[in-house]
């Protein structure tokens, strides 16, 4: 998790780490292509891809990463393109991750439920960067997401997301627009 103190250089450091991980992945891809039968080369490629995914998730959860994702969505020529939908998914998951990080930080400091909630609210306010309505050009992400081992699955109806979360054994699912958790009741799990 990034350093939550004001003025911390989380995003810049995370971006540098992401770039370094992408360079290592590129080198591993070249090595794996040159030696397709080499098990070690294939393993290094898998590890490099996993590291890029972790670094990308960390960057997406940072305020700068969220801003970059919103800018990329707004700049897209076709707002209904699959690539834009993937950016919206990353944006929602980044918000969820950031809120979870802030709640965990408050818990680790021995904070009360009120302090935990306050930290989550501050994280969301910072990530959203409210703009005057005339400047808002992105279409809000609608629907619900269920986080599974393979990533995030998107659903348009809450009932479908609830069913998928129960099937996956997930304790909750998320509203794509707000990033809020929808907790499943014990009897539903």
PDB file of C-alpha atoms in Angstrom:
ATOM      1  CA  UNK A   1       0.000   0.000   0.000  1.00  0.00           C
ATOM      2  CA  UNK A   2       1.154   3.522  -0.690  1.00  0.00           C
ATOM      3  CA  UNK A   3       2.155   5.949   2.059  1.00  0.00           C
ATOM      4  CA  UNK A   4      -1.113   7.717   2.977  1.00  0.00           C
ATOM      5  CA  UNK A   5       0.504  10.838   4.446  1.00  0.00           C
ATOM      6  CA  UNK A   6      -0.159  14.139   2.668  1.00  0.00           C
ATOM      7  CA  UNK A   7       2.521  14.920   0.114  1.00  0.00           C
ATOM      8  CA  UNK A   8       3.711  11.330  -0.160  1.00  0.00           C
ATOM      9  CA  UNK A   9       5.065  10.395  -3.601  1.00  0.00           C
ATOM     10  CA  UNK A  10       3.018   7.227  -3.913  1.00  0.00           C
ATOM     11  CA  UNK A  11       1.859   7.587  -7.489  1.00  0.00           C
ATOM     12  CA  UNK A  12       5.208   8.617  -8.943  1.00  0.00           C
ATOM     13  CA  UNK A  13       6.990   5.738  -7.214  1.00  0.00           C
ATOM     14  CA  UNK A  14       4.245   3.307  -8.173  1.00  0.00           C
ATOM     15  CA  UNK A  15       4.411   4.477 -11.777  1.00  0.00           C
ATOM     16  CA  UNK A  16       8.192   3.955 -11.862  1.00  0.00           C
ATOM     17  CA  UNK A  17       7.756   0.477 -10.399  1.00  0.00           C
ATOM     18  CA  UNK A  18       5.062  -0.265 -12.983  1.00  0.00           C
ATOM     19  CA  UNK A  19       7.323   0.858 -15.827  1.00  0.00           C
ATOM     20  CA  UNK A  20      10.196  -1.261 -14.495  1.00  0.00           C
ATOM     21  CA  UNK A  21       7.876  -4.281 -14.194  1.00  0.00           C
ATOM     22  CA  UNK A  22       6.655  -3.747 -17.768  1.00  0.00           C
ATOM     23  CA  UNK A  23      10.269  -3.619 -19.002  1.00  0.00           C
ATOM     24  CA  UNK A  24      11.029  -6.892 -17.193  1.00  0.00           C
ATOM     25  CA  UNK A  25       7.878  -8.419 -18.717  1.00  0.00           C
ATOM     26  CA  UNK A  26       8.978  -7.354 -22.203  1.00  0.00           C
ATOM     27  CA  UNK A  27      12.389  -8.933 -21.654  1.00  0.00           C
ATOM     28  CA  UNK A  28      10.736 -12.114 -20.347  1.00  0.00           C
ATOM     29  CA  UNK A  29       8.404 -12.201 -23.375  1.00  0.00           C
ATOM     30  CA  UNK A  30      11.378 -11.996 -25.725  1.00  0.00           C
ATOM     31  CA  UNK A  31      13.216 -14.714 -23.837  1.00  0.00           C
ATOM     32  CA  UNK A  32      10.132 -16.968 -23.794  1.00  0.00           C
ATOM     33  CA  UNK A  33       9.614 -16.437 -27.537  1.00  0.00           C
ATOM     34  CA  UNK A  34      13.244 -17.293 -28.273  1.00  0.00           C
ATOM     35  CA  UNK A  35      13.120 -20.412 -26.104  1.00  0.00           C
ATOM     36  CA  UNK A  36       9.531 -21.716 -26.083  1.00  0.00           C
ATOM     37  CA  UNK A  37      10.557 -25.114 -24.656  1.00  0.00           C
ATOM     38  CA  UNK A  38      12.449 -23.612 -21.696  1.00  0.00           C
ATOM     39  CA  UNK A  39      10.299 -24.101 -18.592  1.00  0.00           C
ATOM     40  CA  UNK A  40      12.275 -21.526 -16.602  1.00  0.00           C
ATOM     41  CA  UNK A  41      11.754 -18.863 -19.275  1.00  0.00           C
ATOM     42  CA  UNK A  42       8.007 -19.545 -19.265  1.00  0.00           C
ATOM     43  CA  UNK A  43       7.935 -19.327 -15.463  1.00  0.00           C
ATOM     44  CA  UNK A  44       9.823 -16.011 -15.513  1.00  0.00           C
ATOM     45  CA  UNK A  45       7.265 -14.703 -18.019  1.00  0.00           C
ATOM     46  CA  UNK A  46       4.344 -15.729 -15.776  1.00  0.00           C
ATOM     47  CA  UNK A  47       5.987 -14.114 -12.770  1.00  0.00           C
ATOM     48  CA  UNK A  48       6.672 -10.915 -14.718  1.00  0.00           C
ATOM     49  CA  UNK A  49       3.055 -10.768 -15.916  1.00  0.00           C
ATOM     50  CA  UNK A  50       1.782 -11.275 -12.360  1.00  0.00           C
ATOM     51  CA  UNK A  51       4.053  -8.514 -11.103  1.00  0.00           C
ATOM     52  CA  UNK A  52       2.806  -6.112 -13.792  1.00  0.00           C
ATOM     53  CA  UNK A  53      -0.780  -6.927 -12.794  1.00  0.00           C
ATOM     54  CA  UNK A  54      -0.006  -6.181  -9.104  1.00  0.00           C
ATOM     55  CA  UNK A  55       1.779  -2.925  -9.913  1.00  0.00           C
ATOM     56  CA  UNK A  56      -1.010  -1.862 -12.270  1.00  0.00           C
ATOM     57  CA  UNK A  57      -3.588  -2.530  -9.547  1.00  0.00           C
ATOM     58  CA  UNK A  58      -1.567  -0.416  -7.103  1.00  0.00           C
ATOM     59  CA  UNK A  59      -1.315   2.406  -9.631  1.00  0.00           C
ATOM     60  CA  UNK A  60      -5.017   2.201 -10.476  1.00  0.00           C
ATOM     61  CA  UNK A  61      -5.885   2.625  -6.792  1.00  0.00           C
ATOM     62  CA  UNK A  62      -3.797   5.793  -6.441  1.00  0.00           C
ATOM     63  CA  UNK A  63      -5.309   9.252  -7.012  1.00  0.00           C
ATOM     64  CA  UNK A  64      -3.045   9.824 -10.029  1.00  0.00           C
ATOM     65  CA  UNK A  65      -3.939   6.438 -11.491  1.00  0.00           C
ATOM     66  CA  UNK A  66      -7.638   7.193 -11.037  1.00  0.00           C
ATOM     67  CA  UNK A  67      -7.174  10.551 -12.735  1.00  0.00           C
ATOM     68  CA  UNK A  68      -5.298   8.946 -15.646  1.00  0.00           C
ATOM     69  CA  UNK A  69      -8.040   6.348 -16.072  1.00  0.00           C
ATOM     70  CA  UNK A  70     -10.776   9.020 -16.087  1.00  0.00           C
ATOM     71  CA  UNK A  71      -8.786  11.020 -18.660  1.00  0.00           C
ATOM     72  CA  UNK A  72      -8.337   7.964 -20.889  1.00  0.00           C
ATOM     73  CA  UNK A  73     -12.063   7.220 -20.691  1.00  0.00           C
ATOM     74  CA  UNK A  74     -12.962  10.808 -21.534  1.00  0.00           C
ATOM     75  CA  UNK A  75     -10.515  10.893 -24.462  1.00  0.00           C
ATOM     76  CA  UNK A  76     -11.838   7.693 -26.052  1.00  0.00           C
ATOM     77  CA  UNK A  77     -13.288   8.123 -29.530  1.00  0.00           C
ATOM     78  CA  UNK A  78     -15.889   5.387 -28.954  1.00  0.00           C
ATOM     79  CA  UNK A  79     -17.242   5.461 -25.368  1.00  0.00           C
ATOM     80  CA  UNK A  80     -18.893   2.068 -25.842  1.00  0.00           C
ATOM     81  CA  UNK A  81     -15.711   0.275 -26.959  1.00  0.00           C
ATOM     82  CA  UNK A  82     -14.582  -2.805 -25.062  1.00  0.00           C
ATOM     83  CA  UNK A  83     -11.277  -1.127 -24.179  1.00  0.00           C
ATOM     84  CA  UNK A  84     -13.170   1.760 -22.552  1.00  0.00           C
ATOM     85  CA  UNK A  85     -15.304  -0.693 -20.599  1.00  0.00           C
ATOM     86  CA  UNK A  86     -12.086  -2.325 -19.354  1.00  0.00           C
ATOM     87  CA  UNK A  87     -10.838   1.108 -18.250  1.00  0.00           C
ATOM     88  CA  UNK A  88     -14.107   1.673 -16.382  1.00  0.00           C
ATOM     89  CA  UNK A  89     -13.682  -1.697 -14.700  1.00  0.00           C
ATOM     90  CA  UNK A  90     -10.132  -0.781 -13.661  1.00  0.00           C
ATOM     91  CA  UNK A  91     -11.434   2.568 -12.361  1.00  0.00           C
ATOM     92  CA  UNK A  92     -14.085   0.886 -10.216  1.00  0.00           C
ATOM     93  CA  UNK A  93     -11.705  -1.775  -8.906  1.00  0.00           C
ATOM     94  CA  UNK A  94      -9.112   0.927  -8.142  1.00  0.00           C
ATOM     95  CA  UNK A  95     -11.692   2.814  -6.077  1.00  0.00           C
ATOM     96  CA  UNK A  96     -12.657  -0.342  -4.227  1.00  0.00           C
ATOM     97  CA  UNK A  97      -9.018  -1.181  -3.537  1.00  0.00           C
ATOM     98  CA  UNK A  98      -8.260   2.321  -2.268  1.00  0.00           C
ATOM     99  CA  UNK A  99     -11.239   2.288   0.096  1.00  0.00           C
ATOM    100  CA  UNK A 100     -10.241  -1.163   1.377  1.00  0.00           C
ATOM    101  CA  UNK A 101      -6.660   0.075   1.896  1.00  0.00           C
ATOM    102  CA  UNK A 102      -7.858   3.078   3.886  1.00  0.00           C
ATOM    103  CA  UNK A 103     -10.159   0.942   6.027  1.00  0.00           C
ATOM    104  CA  UNK A 104      -7.337  -1.513   6.723  1.00  0.00           C
ATOM    105  CA  UNK A 105      -5.038   1.369   7.640  1.00  0.00           C
ATOM    106  CA  UNK A 106      -7.583   2.748  10.116  1.00  0.00           C
ATOM    107  CA  UNK A 107      -8.072  -0.753  11.576  1.00  0.00           C
ATOM    108  CA  UNK A 108      -4.308  -1.257  11.946  1.00  0.00           C
ATOM    109  CA  UNK A 109      -4.094   1.994  13.883  1.00  0.00           C
ATOM    110  CA  UNK A 110      -6.787   0.747  16.259  1.00  0.00           C
ATOM    111  CA  UNK A 111      -9.368   3.160  14.913  1.00  0.00           C
ATOM    112  CA  UNK A 112     -13.054   2.901  15.629  1.00  0.00           C
ATOM    113  CA  UNK A 113     -15.691   2.048  13.046  1.00  0.00           C
ATOM    114  CA  UNK A 114     -16.372   5.783  12.712  1.00  0.00           C
ATOM    115  CA  UNK A 115     -12.700   6.533  11.990  1.00  0.00           C
ATOM    116  CA  UNK A 116     -12.594   3.642   9.521  1.00  0.00           C
ATOM    117  CA  UNK A 117     -15.627   5.052   7.727  1.00  0.00           C
ATOM    118  CA  UNK A 118     -14.129   8.552   7.758  1.00  0.00           C
ATOM    119  CA  UNK A 119     -10.898   7.281   6.158  1.00  0.00           C
ATOM    120  CA  UNK A 120     -12.912   5.542   3.432  1.00  0.00           C
ATOM    121  CA  UNK A 121     -14.942   8.706   2.780  1.00  0.00           C
ATOM    122  CA  UNK A 122     -11.768  10.803   2.524  1.00  0.00           C
ATOM    123  CA  UNK A 123     -10.289   8.316   0.061  1.00  0.00           C
ATOM    124  CA  UNK A 124     -13.386   8.453  -2.142  1.00  0.00           C
ATOM    125  CA  UNK A 125     -13.511  12.262  -2.074  1.00  0.00           C
ATOM    126  CA  UNK A 126      -9.866  12.469  -3.102  1.00  0.00           C
ATOM    127  CA  UNK A 127     -10.311   9.912  -5.878  1.00  0.00           C
ATOM    128  CA  UNK A 128     -13.381  11.533  -7.379  1.00  0.00           C
ATOM    129  CA  UNK A 129     -12.012  15.097  -7.683  1.00  0.00           C
ATOM    130  CA  UNK A 130     -15.404  16.752  -8.163  1.00  0.00           C
ATOM    131  CA  UNK A 131     -15.568  18.948 -11.245  1.00  0.00           C
ATOM    132  CA  UNK A 132     -18.194  21.446 -12.339  1.00  0.00           C
ATOM    133  CA  UNK A 133     -20.963  19.663 -14.321  1.00  0.00           C
ATOM    134  CA  UNK A 134     -19.891  21.363 -17.580  1.00  0.00           C
ATOM    135  CA  UNK A 135     -16.455  19.726 -17.331  1.00  0.00           C
ATOM    136  CA  UNK A 136     -17.733  16.206 -16.695  1.00  0.00           C
ATOM    137  CA  UNK A 137     -17.632  14.248 -19.924  1.00  0.00           C
ATOM    138  CA  UNK A 138     -17.312  10.636 -18.785  1.00  0.00           C
ATOM    139  CA  UNK A 139     -20.285   8.338 -18.719  1.00  0.00           C
ATOM    140  CA  UNK A 140     -20.707   6.953 -15.223  1.00  0.00           C
ATOM    141  CA  UNK A 141     -20.021   3.259 -14.856  1.00  0.00           C
ATOM    142  CA  UNK A 142     -23.308   1.517 -14.221  1.00  0.00           C
ATOM    143  CA  UNK A 143     -23.871  -1.943 -12.870  1.00  0.00           C
ATOM    144  CA  UNK A 144     -22.219  -4.135 -10.318  1.00  0.00           C
ATOM    145  CA  UNK A 145     -18.917  -5.996 -10.012  1.00  0.00           C
ATOM    146  CA  UNK A 146     -18.052  -9.244  -8.306  1.00  0.00           C
ATOM    147  CA  UNK A 147     -14.375  -9.757  -7.528  1.00  0.00           C
ATOM    148  CA  UNK A 148     -13.278 -13.342  -8.126  1.00  0.00           C
ATOM    149  CA  UNK A 149      -9.915 -15.081  -8.324  1.00  0.00           C
ATOM    150  CA  UNK A 150      -9.865 -14.437 -12.071  1.00  0.00           C
ATOM    151  CA  UNK A 151     -10.659 -10.712 -11.791  1.00  0.00           C
ATOM    152  CA  UNK A 152     -13.807  -8.620 -11.781  1.00  0.00           C
ATOM    153  CA  UNK A 153     -17.015  -9.789 -13.408  1.00  0.00           C
ATOM    154  CA  UNK A 154     -19.529  -7.110 -14.418  1.00  0.00           C
ATOM    155  CA  UNK A 155     -23.296  -7.450 -14.099  1.00  0.00           C
ATOM    156  CA  UNK A 156     -26.061  -5.007 -14.995  1.00  0.00           C
ATOM    157  CA  UNK A 157     -28.501  -6.200 -12.328  1.00  0.00           C
ATOM    158  CA  UNK A 158     -27.880  -6.424  -8.596  1.00  0.00           C
ATOM    159  CA  UNK A 159     -29.701  -9.764  -8.443  1.00  0.00           C
ATOM    160  CA  UNK A 160     -27.304 -11.268 -11.019  1.00  0.00           C
ATOM    161  CA  UNK A 161     -24.288  -9.876  -9.138  1.00  0.00           C
ATOM    162  CA  UNK A 162     -25.671 -11.253  -5.864  1.00  0.00           C
ATOM    163  CA  UNK A 163     -26.113 -14.707  -7.424  1.00  0.00           C
ATOM    164  CA  UNK A 164     -22.593 -14.611  -8.914  1.00  0.00           C
ATOM    165  CA  UNK A 165     -21.088 -13.494  -5.584  1.00  0.00           C
ATOM    166  CA  UNK A 166     -22.830 -16.343  -3.779  1.00  0.00           C
ATOM    167  CA  UNK A 167     -21.626 -18.839  -6.400  1.00  0.00           C
ATOM    168  CA  UNK A 168     -18.054 -17.512  -6.151  1.00  0.00           C
ATOM    169  CA  UNK A 169     -18.106 -17.542  -2.350  1.00  0.00           C
ATOM    170  CA  UNK A 170     -17.466 -13.785  -2.267  1.00  0.00           C
ATOM    171  CA  UNK A 171     -18.728 -12.008   0.884  1.00  0.00           C
ATOM    172  CA  UNK A 172     -19.903  -8.991  -1.120  1.00  0.00           C
ATOM    173  CA  UNK A 173     -20.144  -7.292  -4.479  1.00  0.00           C
ATOM    174  CA  UNK A 174     -19.704  -3.673  -5.522  1.00  0.00           C
ATOM    175  CA  UNK A 175     -21.663  -0.840  -7.082  1.00  0.00           C
ATOM    176  CA  UNK A 176     -19.670   0.212 -10.151  1.00  0.00           C
ATOM    177  CA  UNK A 177     -20.606   3.882  -9.941  1.00  0.00           C
ATOM    178  CA  UNK A 178     -19.857   4.520  -6.281  1.00  0.00           C
ATOM    179  CA  UNK A 179     -17.539   1.640  -5.415  1.00  0.00           C
ATOM    180  CA  UNK A 180     -19.741   0.872  -2.407  1.00  0.00           C
ATOM    181  CA  UNK A 181     -19.815  -2.668  -1.105  1.00  0.00           C
ATOM    182  CA  UNK A 182     -23.063  -4.595  -1.072  1.00  0.00           C
ATOM    183  CA  UNK A 183     -22.603  -7.093   1.736  1.00  0.00           C
ATOM    184  CA  UNK A 184     -24.308 -10.466   1.514  1.00  0.00           C
ATOM    185  CA  UNK A 185     -26.251 -11.640   4.556  1.00  0.00           C
ATOM    186  CA  UNK A 186     -25.021 -14.748   6.347  1.00  0.00           C
ATOM    187  CA  UNK A 187     -28.023 -16.768   5.190  1.00  0.00           C
ATOM    188  CA  UNK A 188     -27.219 -15.940   1.552  1.00  0.00           C
ATOM    189  CA  UNK A 189     -23.623 -17.172   1.634  1.00  0.00           C
TER     190      UNK A 189
END
